[in-house]
Coordinates of C-alpha atoms in Angstrom, one line a residue:
X1 CA 150.5 92.1 95.3
X2 CA 148.7 92.4 92.5
X3 CA 146.3 90.1 91.1
X4 CA 148.1 88.0 88.2
X5 CA 151.7 88.0 89.3
X6 CA 154.0 90.2 87.5
X7 CA 155.7 88.0 84.4
X8 CA 159.2 88.4 84.5
X9 CA 160.3 85.6 82.9
X10 CA 158.6 87.2 79.6
X11 CA 160.8 86.0 76.8
X12 CA 162.3 82.5 78.9
X13 CA 160.8 80.0 75.7
X14 CA 161.9 77.3 74.2
X15 CA 164.7 77.6 70.7
X16 CA 163.4 74.7 69.3
X17 CA 165.7 74.9 65.7
X18 CA 168.3 73.0 67.4
X19 CA 166.5 69.9 66.4
X20 CA 164.3 71.1 63.7
X21 CA 163.2 74.6 61.8
X22 CA 160.2 74.5 63.1
X23 CA 156.8 72.3 62.0
X24 CA 157.6 72.6 57.9
X25 CA 161.1 71.6 57.4
X26 CA 162.0 68.9 55.9
X27 CA 164.5 66.9 57.5
X28 CA 161.2 65.6 59.5
X29 CA 160.3 64.0 57.0
X30 CA 163.1 63.1 55.8
X31 CA 163.9 61.4 59.2
X32 CA 160.9 59.5 59.6
X33 CA 161.2 58.4 55.7
X34 CA 164.8 56.9 57.0
X35 CA 163.3 55.7 59.8
X36 CA 160.9 53.1 58.1
X37 CA 164.2 52.2 55.2
X38 CA 166.6 51.2 58.1
X39 CA 164.2 49.4 60.3
X40 CA 162.9 47.7 56.8
X41 CA 166.6 46.6 56.4
X42 CA 167.2 46.1 60.0
X43 CA 164.3 43.5 60.0
X44 CA 165.6 41.6 57.1
X45 CA 169.2 41.0 58.0
X46 CA 168.4 40.2 61.7
X47 CA 164.9 38.5 61.8
X48 CA 165.3 34.5 62.5
X49 CA 168.6 35.1 63.8
X50 CA 168.8 35.8 66.9
X51 CA 168.6 32.2 68.4
X52 CA 172.0 31.1 68.0
X53 CA 173.5 34.7 67.7
X54 CA 177.3 35.2 69.2
X55 CA 177.9 38.0 71.4
X56 CA 179.4 40.3 68.9
X57 CA 176.9 40.1 66.3
X58 CA 174.0 40.8 68.8
X59 CA 176.8 43.9 69.7
X60 CA 176.1 45.5 65.9
X61 CA 172.4 44.5 66.3
X62 CA 171.9 46.6 69.5
X63 CA 174.1 49.2 68.4
X64 CA 171.2 49.5 64.9
X65 CA 168.3 49.4 66.8
X66 CA 169.8 51.8 69.5
X67 CA 170.0 54.8 66.7
X68 CA 166.6 53.7 65.3
X69 CA 165.6 54.0 68.1
X70 CA 167.5 57.2 68.3
X71 CA 166.4 59.1 65.0
X72 CA 162.4 57.5 64.8
X73 CA 162.0 59.6 68.5
X74 CA 163.6 62.9 67.3
X75 CA 160.2 64.0 64.8
X76 CA 157.7 63.1 67.8
X77 CA 160.4 64.0 70.6
X78 CA 159.9 67.7 69.2
X79 CA 156.5 67.8 68.0
X80 CA 155.3 67.1 71.6
X81 CA 157.9 70.3 72.9
X82 CA 155.7 72.2 70.8
X83 CA 152.4 71.3 72.0
X84 CA 153.6 71.5 75.5
X85 CA 154.4 75.6 73.9
X86 CA 150.5 75.4 72.6
X87 CA 148.8 72.7 73.5
X88 CA 146.3 74.4 71.1
X89 CA 148.0 75.2 68.1
X90 CA 146.6 72.9 64.9
X91 CA 149.9 72.0 63.3
X92 CA 151.6 71.4 66.7
X93 CA 148.7 69.0 66.9
X94 CA 148.2 67.3 63.8
X95 CA 152.2 66.4 64.0
X96 CA 151.9 65.2 67.0
X97 CA 149.4 62.6 66.2
X98 CA 151.6 62.0 62.5
X99 CA 154.9 61.1 64.1
X100 CA 152.5 59.5 67.1
X101 CA 151.3 56.7 64.6
X102 CA 154.8 56.9 62.9
X103 CA 156.2 56.1 66.4
X104 CA 153.1 53.2 66.2
X105 CA 153.9 51.3 63.0
X106 CA 158.5 51.0 63.7
X107 CA 157.3 49.7 66.9
X108 CA 155.0 47.2 65.3
X109 CA 157.6 46.5 62.9
X110 CA 161.1 46.1 64.7
X111 CA 158.8 44.1 68.2
X112 CA 160.2 41.1 66.6
X113 CA 163.6 42.0 68.2
X114 CA 163.1 41.9 71.6
X115 CA 160.5 38.7 72.2
X116 CA 163.5 37.4 69.8
X117 CA 165.1 37.9 72.6
X118 CA 163.4 37.2 74.8
X119 CA 162.6 33.7 73.6
X120 CA 166.2 32.9 73.8
X121 CA 166.0 30.2 76.4
X122 CA 167.5 30.7 80.5
X123 CA 171.2 29.5 79.6
X124 CA 172.0 30.9 76.3
X125 CA 170.7 34.4 77.7
X126 CA 173.3 34.1 80.7
X127 CA 176.0 33.2 79.0
X128 CA 175.5 36.3 76.2
X129 CA 174.5 38.7 79.2
X130 CA 177.8 37.5 80.9
X131 CA 180.2 38.0 77.7
X132 CA 182.3 40.9 78.0
X133 CA 181.4 42.5 73.7
X134 CA 178.3 42.8 75.2
X135 CA 178.9 44.6 78.8
X136 CA 177.6 48.0 78.0
X137 CA 174.1 46.1 77.3
X138 CA 174.4 44.3 79.7
X139 CA 172.0 45.4 82.0
X140 CA 169.5 46.8 79.3
X141 CA 169.5 42.4 79.0
X142 CA 168.8 41.6 81.7
X143 CA 166.5 44.0 83.1
X144 CA 164.8 43.1 79.5
X145 CA 164.1 39.8 80.2
X146 CA 162.1 40.4 83.3
X147 CA 159.2 41.0 80.8
X148 CA 159.7 37.5 79.5
X149 CA 156.0 36.5 81.3
X150 CA 154.3 39.3 80.3
X151 CA 154.6 39.1 76.8
X152 CA 152.7 38.3 74.7
X153 CA 153.3 36.8 70.9
X154 CA 154.3 38.6 68.1
X155 CA 151.1 39.2 66.1
X156 CA 149.5 40.2 69.1
X157 CA 152.4 42.8 70.1
X158 CA 151.6 44.6 66.4
X159 CA 148.2 44.5 66.9
X160 CA 148.4 45.7 70.4
X161 CA 150.5 48.4 69.5
X162 CA 148.6 49.8 66.2
X163 CA 145.8 49.2 68.7
X164 CA 147.2 51.9 71.0
X165 CA 146.7 54.8 68.8
X166 CA 142.9 54.5 68.9
X167 CA 143.2 53.8 72.6
X168 CA 145.3 54.5 75.1
X169 CA 146.7 57.4 73.4
X170 CA 143.7 58.9 72.5
X171 CA 142.5 59.5 75.1
X172 CA 145.8 61.0 76.9
X173 CA 145.6 63.4 73.2
X174 CA 142.0 63.8 74.2
X175 CA 142.8 65.1 78.1
X176 CA 145.7 67.3 76.9
X177 CA 143.6 68.7 74.5
X178 CA 140.2 69.2 77.2
X179 CA 142.5 70.7 80.1
X180 CA 144.5 72.5 77.4
X181 CA 141.3 74.6 76.4
X182 CA 140.0 75.4 80.2
X183 CA 139.8 79.1 80.9
X184 CA 140.3 80.1 84.3
X185 CA 139.3 84.0 86.1
X186 CA 140.2 85.8 88.6
X187 CA 138.9 88.6 89.2
X188 CA 137.3 89.3 85.7
X189 CA 140.3 88.2 83.7
X190 CA 140.8 85.0 82.0
X191 CA 144.8 83.3 83.5
X192 CA 146.5 80.3 83.1
X193 CA 146.6 77.0 85.1
X194 CA 150.6 78.4 86.3
X195 CA 149.4 81.6 87.6
X196 CA 146.3 80.6 89.5
X197 CA 147.8 77.2 91.0
X198 CA 150.9 80.2 91.9
X199 CA 147.6 82.2 94.3
X200 CA 147.6 79.4 96.2
X201 CA 150.5 80.5 97.6
X202 CA 149.4 83.2 98.0
X203 CA 149.9 85.8 101.5
X204 CA 145.7 87.3 101.0
X205 CA 143.6 83.7 102.8
X206 CA 140.3 85.4 100.2
X207 CA 142.9 84.6 97.5
X208 CA 143.6 81.8 98.7
X209 CA 140.4 80.7 98.4
X210 CA 139.1 82.2 95.0
X211 CA 142.1 79.9 93.1
X212 CA 140.8 76.9 93.9
X213 CA 137.2 77.7 93.0
X214 CA 138.8 79.7 90.0
X215 CA 141.6 76.2 89.3
X216 CA 138.9 73.2 90.5
X217 CA 135.2 75.0 88.7
X218 CA 136.5 74.6 85.3
X219 CA 137.6 71.0 85.2
X220 CA 134.1 70.5 87.4
X221 CA 132.3 71.7 85.2
X222 CA 134.8 69.0 82.4
X223 CA 132.8 66.2 84.1
X224 CA 132.0 64.4 82.2
X225 CA 134.2 63.9 79.1
X226 CA 136.8 63.7 81.6
X227 CA 135.1 60.9 84.3
X228 CA 134.6 59.2 80.7
X229 CA 138.6 59.2 79.8
X230 CA 139.5 57.8 83.2
X231 CA 137.1 55.2 83.4
X232 CA 138.4 54.4 79.9
X233 CA 141.8 54.8 80.9
X234 CA 141.5 52.5 84.0
X235 CA 140.2 49.4 81.6
X236 CA 142.6 50.2 79.4
X237 CA 145.7 49.6 81.4
X238 CA 143.0 46.3 83.6
X239 CA 142.7 44.9 80.7
X240 CA 146.3 45.0 79.6
X241 CA 147.4 43.6 82.9
X242 CA 145.3 41.3 82.2
X243 CA 146.1 39.9 78.8
X244 CA 149.4 40.5 80.4
X245 CA 149.1 37.7 83.2
X246 CA 150.4 40.9 85.9
X247 CA 149.7 40.2 88.9
X248 CA 148.9 43.2 90.0
X249 CA 148.1 47.0 88.1
X250 CA 151.2 48.5 89.7
X251 CA 153.5 45.8 89.0
X252 CA 154.2 47.0 85.3
X253 CA 155.0 50.4 87.4
X254 CA 157.8 48.4 89.1
X255 CA 159.3 46.7 86.3
X256 CA 159.8 49.6 84.4
X257 CA 160.7 51.2 87.4
X258 CA 163.1 48.1 88.3
X259 CA 161.8 47.8 91.3
X260 CA 160.8 44.9 92.9
X261 CA 157.6 45.5 95.0
X262 CA 158.0 44.4 98.6
X263 CA 160.8 47.8 98.1
X264 CA 157.7 49.6 97.6
X265 CA 155.5 48.3 99.5
X266 CA 158.4 48.9 102.9
X267 CA 158.2 53.2 101.9
X268 CA 154.8 53.4 101.1
X269 CA 154.5 50.9 105.0
X270 CA 157.3 53.7 106.6
X271 CA 155.1 57.4 104.7
X272 CA 151.8 55.8 106.4
X273 CA 153.3 55.3 109.7
X274 CA 154.4 58.9 110.0
X275 CA 151.2 60.2 108.2
X276 CA 151.3 61.7 112.2
X277 CA 154.0 63.5 111.6
X278 CA 152.8 65.8 108.7
X279 CA 149.5 66.7 110.5
X280 CA 151.2 67.6 113.4
X281 CA 153.0 70.1 111.3
X282 CA 149.7 70.5 109.4
X283 CA 148.7 72.2 112.7
X284 CA 151.2 74.0 113.8
X285 CA 151.5 75.5 110.3
X286 CA 147.7 76.4 111.4
X287 CA 148.7 78.0 115.0
X288 CA 151.6 80.0 113.3
X289 CA 148.5 81.8 110.4
X290 CA 146.9 82.5 113.2
X291 CA 144.2 79.6 112.0
X292 CA 141.6 77.6 114.1
X293 CA 142.3 75.1 111.6
X294 CA 143.9 75.1 108.1
X295 CA 140.9 75.1 105.0
X296 CA 142.7 73.4 101.5
X297 CA 143.8 76.4 100.0
X298 CA 145.8 77.1 103.1
X299 CA 147.5 74.1 102.9
X300 CA 150.7 76.2 100.7
X301 CA 150.0 79.1 101.9
X302 CA 153.4 81.7 102.8
X303 CA 153.7 82.6 106.4
X304 CA 154.1 86.4 105.7
X305 CA 154.4 88.1 102.3
X306 CA 158.2 89.2 103.2
X307 CA 159.1 86.5 100.0
X308 CA 156.0 86.5 97.9
X309 CA 158.0 88.2 94.6
X310 CA 160.6 86.4 93.1
X311 CA 161.2 87.8 90.0
X312 CA 163.0 85.3 87.2
X313 CA 167.0 87.3 87.7
X314 CA 166.7 86.2 91.2
X315 CA 165.3 82.9 91.0
X316 CA 167.5 82.0 88.4
X317 CA 170.2 83.0 90.3
X318 CA 169.7 82.2 93.7
X319 CA 169.6 78.2 92.0
X320 CA 173.0 78.7 89.9
X321 CA 174.4 79.9 92.9
X322 CA 173.1 76.6 95.0
X323 CA 174.6 74.5 92.9
X324 CA 177.4 76.2 93.0
X325 CA 178.4 76.1 96.3
X326 CA 177.9 72.4 95.7
X327 CA 179.7 71.7 92.7
X328 CA 180.9 74.3 90.0
X329 CA 180.1 71.7 87.4
X330 CA 176.7 71.5 87.7
X331 CA 176.2 75.0 87.5
X332 CA 177.9 75.5 85.3
X333 CA 175.6 72.4 83.1
X334 CA 172.8 74.8 84.8
X335 CA 173.7 77.9 83.1
X336 CA 174.6 76.7 79.5
X337 CA 171.2 74.9 79.2
X338 CA 169.1 78.7 80.0
X339 CA 172.0 79.8 77.7
X340 CA 170.9 78.4 74.9
X341 CA 166.9 78.7 75.7
X342 CA 166.6 75.3 76.8
X343 CA 164.5 76.6 79.4
X344 CA 161.0 77.7 78.6
X345 CA 159.3 79.2 82.3
X346 CA 157.5 82.2 80.4
X347 CA 154.3 82.4 81.3
X348 CA 151.4 82.9 78.8
X349 CA 148.1 81.3 77.8
X350 CA 147.5 77.7 75.4
X351 CA 150.8 76.4 77.4
X352 CA 151.2 73.0 78.9
X353 CA 150.2 73.3 82.8
X354 CA 152.8 72.0 85.2
X355 CA 156.1 71.6 84.8
X356 CA 158.7 68.4 83.2
X357 CA 162.4 68.1 81.6
X358 CA 163.0 66.3 78.7
X359 CA 165.7 64.2 76.9
X360 CA 166.7 62.8 73.1
X361 CA 168.9 61.0 74.5
X362 CA 172.4 61.3 75.0
X363 CA 173.2 63.5 72.1
X364 CA 171.1 66.0 72.5
X365 CA 170.6 68.4 76.1
X366 CA 167.2 68.1 77.6
X367 CA 164.5 70.9 77.6
X368 CA 163.0 72.1 80.5
X369 CA 159.6 73.7 80.9
X370 CA 157.1 75.3 84.1
X371 CA 155.2 78.4 84.5
X372 CA 157.2 80.9 86.0
X373 CA 154.9 83.0 87.9
X374 CA 157.5 84.6 90.6
X375 CA 157.0 82.6 93.9
X376 CA 159.0 80.6 96.0
X377 CA 157.7 78.1 94.7
X378 CA 158.7 78.0 91.7
X379 CA 162.4 78.5 92.1
X380 CA 161.9 75.1 93.4
X381 CA 160.2 73.6 90.5
X382 CA 163.1 75.1 88.7
X383 CA 165.9 74.2 90.5
X384 CA 163.1 70.7 90.8
X385 CA 163.6 70.7 86.4
X386 CA 167.8 71.1 86.4
X387 CA 168.1 68.5 88.8
X388 CA 166.3 66.9 86.2
X389 CA 168.7 68.1 83.0
X390 CA 171.8 68.0 85.1
X391 CA 170.8 64.1 85.5
X392 CA 170.8 63.6 82.1
X393 CA 173.8 65.0 81.1
X394 CA 176.2 63.2 83.7
X395 CA 174.6 60.8 82.2
X396 CA 175.3 61.4 78.2
X397 CA 178.2 59.3 77.9
X398 CA 175.6 56.4 78.5
X399 CA 174.3 54.3 75.9
X400 CA 171.1 55.3 74.5
X401 CA 169.4 52.0 75.6
X402 CA 171.5 52.7 79.3
X403 CA 170.8 56.9 79.4
X404 CA 166.7 57.0 81.2
X405 CA 167.6 56.8 84.7
X406 CA 164.5 54.9 87.2
X407 CA 161.3 57.5 88.0
X408 CA 162.6 57.3 91.5
X409 CA 165.6 58.2 90.4
X410 CA 165.1 60.5 88.3
X411 CA 162.6 62.0 91.2
X412 CA 165.9 61.8 93.6
X413 CA 168.3 63.9 91.4
X414 CA 165.7 66.7 91.3
X415 CA 164.6 66.9 94.9
X416 CA 168.5 67.1 96.0
X417 CA 168.2 70.1 93.6
X418 CA 166.0 71.7 95.2
X419 CA 167.5 70.9 98.7
X420 CA 170.7 72.2 97.5
X421 CA 168.4 75.8 97.0
X422 CA 166.7 75.4 100.5
X423 CA 169.8 74.8 102.4
X424 CA 171.8 77.3 100.7
X425 CA 169.3 80.7 101.6
X426 CA 169.0 79.2 105.2
X427 CA 173.1 79.4 105.2
X428 CA 172.4 82.6 104.4
X429 CA 169.9 83.5 106.8
X430 CA 170.4 84.5 110.2
X431 CA 167.1 86.8 111.2
X432 CA 165.1 84.1 113.4
X433 CA 161.6 85.1 111.7
X434 CA 163.4 84.3 107.6
X435 CA 164.6 81.0 109.1
X436 CA 161.2 80.3 110.0
X437 CA 159.4 80.8 107.1
X438 CA 161.6 78.5 105.1
X439 CA 161.7 75.6 107.3
X440 CA 158.1 76.2 107.0
X441 CA 158.2 76.6 103.2
X442 CA 160.8 73.3 103.2
X443 CA 157.6 71.1 105.6
X444 CA 155.7 72.7 102.9
X445 CA 157.4 71.0 99.6
X446 CA 158.1 68.2 101.9
X447 CA 154.3 67.7 102.2
X448 CA 154.0 67.9 98.5
X449 CA 156.3 66.0 98.0
X450 CA 155.9 62.5 99.9
X451 CA 152.6 63.5 101.7
X452 CA 150.9 63.6 99.3
X453 CA 152.9 62.1 96.4
X454 CA 151.7 59.1 98.9
X455 CA 147.6 60.0 98.8
X456 CA 147.5 60.4 95.2
X457 CA 148.6 56.5 94.6
X458 CA 146.9 55.5 97.5
X459 CA 144.3 57.5 95.5
X460 CA 145.6 55.6 92.1
X461 CA 145.0 52.6 93.5
X462 CA 141.6 52.6 94.8
X463 CA 140.6 53.9 91.8
X464 CA 141.5 50.6 89.6
X465 CA 140.6 48.6 92.9
X466 CA 137.0 49.6 91.8
X467 CA 137.0 50.0 88.6
X468 CA 137.1 46.2 88.6
X469 CA 133.5 46.1 89.1
X470 CA 132.2 48.3 87.4
X471 CA 132.6 52.3 85.2
X472 CA 133.2 54.7 88.1
X473 CA 130.6 58.0 87.9
X474 CA 132.2 61.0 88.7
X475 CA 130.9 61.1 92.3
X476 CA 132.4 57.5 92.9
X477 CA 135.7 59.0 91.8
X478 CA 136.0 62.1 94.1
X479 CA 133.9 60.3 96.5
X480 CA 137.6 57.6 96.5
X481 CA 139.7 61.2 96.1
X482 CA 138.1 62.8 99.5
X483 CA 138.7 59.5 101.2
X484 CA 142.2 59.7 100.4
X485 CA 142.4 63.1 102.0
X486 CA 140.9 62.5 105.1
X487 CA 143.4 60.0 105.6
X488 CA 145.9 62.2 104.2
X489 CA 144.9 65.6 106.6
X490 CA 143.4 63.3 109.3
X491 CA 142.0 66.5 112.0
X492 CA 145.0 68.9 110.6
X493 CA 143.2 70.8 107.7
X494 CA 139.1 71.4 106.9
X495 CA 138.5 70.5 103.5
X496 CA 136.3 72.6 101.2
X497 CA 133.7 70.8 99.1
X498 CA 135.2 72.5 95.6
X499 CA 138.4 69.6 96.6
X500 CA 136.5 66.6 95.6
X501 CA 136.9 67.9 92.5
X502 CA 140.8 67.5 93.4
X503 CA 141.8 64.6 91.1
X504 CA 140.5 65.9 88.2
X505 CA 143.4 68.1 87.2
X506 CA 146.6 65.8 87.7
X507 CA 148.1 64.5 84.9
X508 CA 149.9 61.7 86.0
X509 CA 146.9 59.9 86.8
X510 CA 146.2 60.1 82.1
X511 CA 150.1 60.0 81.9
X512 CA 151.9 57.7 83.3
X513 CA 150.0 54.9 85.9
X514 CA 151.3 54.6 89.4
X515 CA 154.2 57.9 89.1
X516 CA 153.5 59.7 92.1
X517 CA 155.4 57.3 94.1
X518 CA 158.5 57.9 92.3
X519 CA 158.5 61.5 94.3
X520 CA 157.8 59.9 98.2
X521 CA 160.5 57.7 97.1
X522 CA 162.7 59.5 95.2
X523 CA 162.4 63.1 98.4
X524 CA 162.9 60.1 101.5
X525 CA 166.0 58.7 99.5
X526 CA 167.8 62.0 98.8
X527 CA 167.2 62.9 102.5
X528 CA 169.4 60.4 103.3
X529 CA 171.7 61.3 100.1
X530 CA 171.8 64.7 101.6
X531 CA 172.2 64.1 105.3
X532 CA 175.2 62.1 104.1
X533 CA 176.3 65.1 102.1
X534 CA 176.2 67.7 105.7
X535 CA 177.9 64.9 107.0
X536 CA 180.8 64.4 104.6
X537 CA 180.9 68.0 103.2
X538 CA 182.9 68.0 100.0
X539 CA 184.4 63.8 100.0
X540 CA 180.2 63.5 99.2
X541 CA 180.4 65.0 95.5
X542 CA 182.1 62.8 93.4
X543 CA 180.4 59.6 94.5
X544 CA 176.7 61.7 93.9
X545 CA 178.1 62.7 90.4
X546 CA 178.3 59.2 90.0
X547 CA 175.5 57.7 90.9
X548 CA 174.0 60.2 88.4
X549 CA 176.0 59.7 85.6
X550 CA 175.3 56.2 86.2
X551 CA 172.0 57.2 84.8
X552 CA 170.2 53.4 84.0
X553 CA 172.8 51.8 84.0
X554 CA 171.9 49.3 87.7
X555 CA 168.8 49.5 89.3
X556 CA 167.9 51.2 91.7
X557 CA 169.1 49.3 95.2
X558 CA 172.3 48.3 93.2
X559 CA 173.2 51.9 93.1
X560 CA 172.0 52.5 96.7
X561 CA 173.8 49.9 98.0
X562 CA 177.1 51.1 96.7
X563 CA 176.7 54.7 98.8
X564 CA 175.5 52.2 101.6
X565 CA 172.2 52.3 101.9
X566 CA 169.4 49.3 101.5
X567 CA 166.3 50.6 100.4
X568 CA 164.6 46.2 102.0
X569 CA 164.9 47.6 105.2
X570 CA 161.9 49.5 106.8
X571 CA 164.7 51.2 109.3
X572 CA 165.8 53.1 106.1
X573 CA 163.0 54.1 105.2
X574 CA 161.8 55.2 108.5
X575 CA 164.8 57.1 108.9
X576 CA 164.3 58.9 106.0
X577 CA 160.9 60.5 107.6
X578 CA 162.8 60.3 110.8
X579 CA 164.6 63.4 109.0
X580 CA 161.3 65.0 108.3
X581 CA 160.6 64.7 112.4
X582 CA 163.1 66.7 113.3
X583 CA 162.3 69.4 111.0
X584 CA 158.8 69.9 113.0
X585 CA 160.7 69.3 116.0
X586 CA 162.5 72.4 115.0
X587 CA 159.7 74.8 113.6
X588 CA 157.7 73.6 117.1
X589 CA 160.7 75.0 119.2
X590 CA 161.4 78.1 117.0

């Protein structure tokens, strides 16, 4: 195998002309100007009227409110996709800043609307929410009311919104620019971060070790600004939580995810209890690789080289075939997105690292970004992000305010898509060694989605707790990181000292606080969903599609309850973890 994977995904990149013809498209400024006009008219019509508003009038106001939001988000959404394609493009960066400032001004101008809804007394609010005229907005209003104890006065909210541009938003952008400018060297050649990450799946151990060093040394060299950025964001979040009277720094994430803190705690406690399961898998994997113990660079090592290269056409076909085997409609949606150039999988310099699916709203098709370097992991990532995309498309009949699912449900759709691919590949494999290899790859994925993401969440919690007392220096952050790695691995993995910098390349800590627990939540919920599918076959498909079609129109526990799942029960989460134990048992006996 060559040092750097071949680039069979060359040319697989976004065509963003469905949004605008380019950064100089006059419609961008036109949309920004139109947003200002409509927002001013909205404020003139509705400010001060909500205290005695009727349900039909509030419905009209909400419809215009979400229409303004949709129009306003389009330029910024476009700019964010441009910078994801090239994180160093000065034109794209300037446009992103311009649209972020416009969004900030819009939020400041319209903040009165949600504040006036929150100012309604409970009896009046309950009457409105129960009115049939507001049925399509009832969940949004109910969810919004949960934030009532945490909002400030309108002048304070306007100040905070404007200051965010020079605070949190600025630090996030700085992190993206610094990380996007880093250069990674393998065998004297500059490669992208995505290519370096793919080499952690290389069958040659020395290549993996070199890749780990090549990935983390540039981040370690940037320790000064990255430490400052992380500290600033930790402090910013603490201050925000104190001002908004949140009891814990995780509470805003739980509110946004529409999930009770005790549900998350129950889930995380279950993962803690079952950590020995993944440690047993890692020790077993070491034996299968002929190693006395895994090193940190070996965690994602393949058992052999036979599945090392999966060219783009084969990876694409595998995902689409797996989707079609479950439901032809899913495959049709994914095929349409691929054919319309809504997937960017090309390997290129300056492209944003990682993978994501972004959606503007129910009237627009979502966009998927990944870096396809021909590993089996890239196939899983493609399925994962297309799972998100299918979720968005199926939810397109929802109003914009009910369109986006909470993160914990969004990750369910994506992980389910990965399981479809694994199940599809396993169904066509009878060779014992091949099935063992696929089982290891599945457990690798579960390790990464459940146990690793759980450790990332625990680290993030520890960092926020430590930052309450003082500014953290680089070594303190690294010590917190390594403490969680020790808890995660026990004696199953030797953690190389270079991995002390591992926290600094995780963008979730910067972009979306406490995002990571959503992966574990989604994976364990998906194991339950997938077992239901295996038990019921095609009879399960309509219920699953209905779950995705709901978008963000109901809380996760309500939607799960419709399928007979109790998210508050420790037994539910233990059953999900037991499915992982069963896979490890099967591997041990294979």
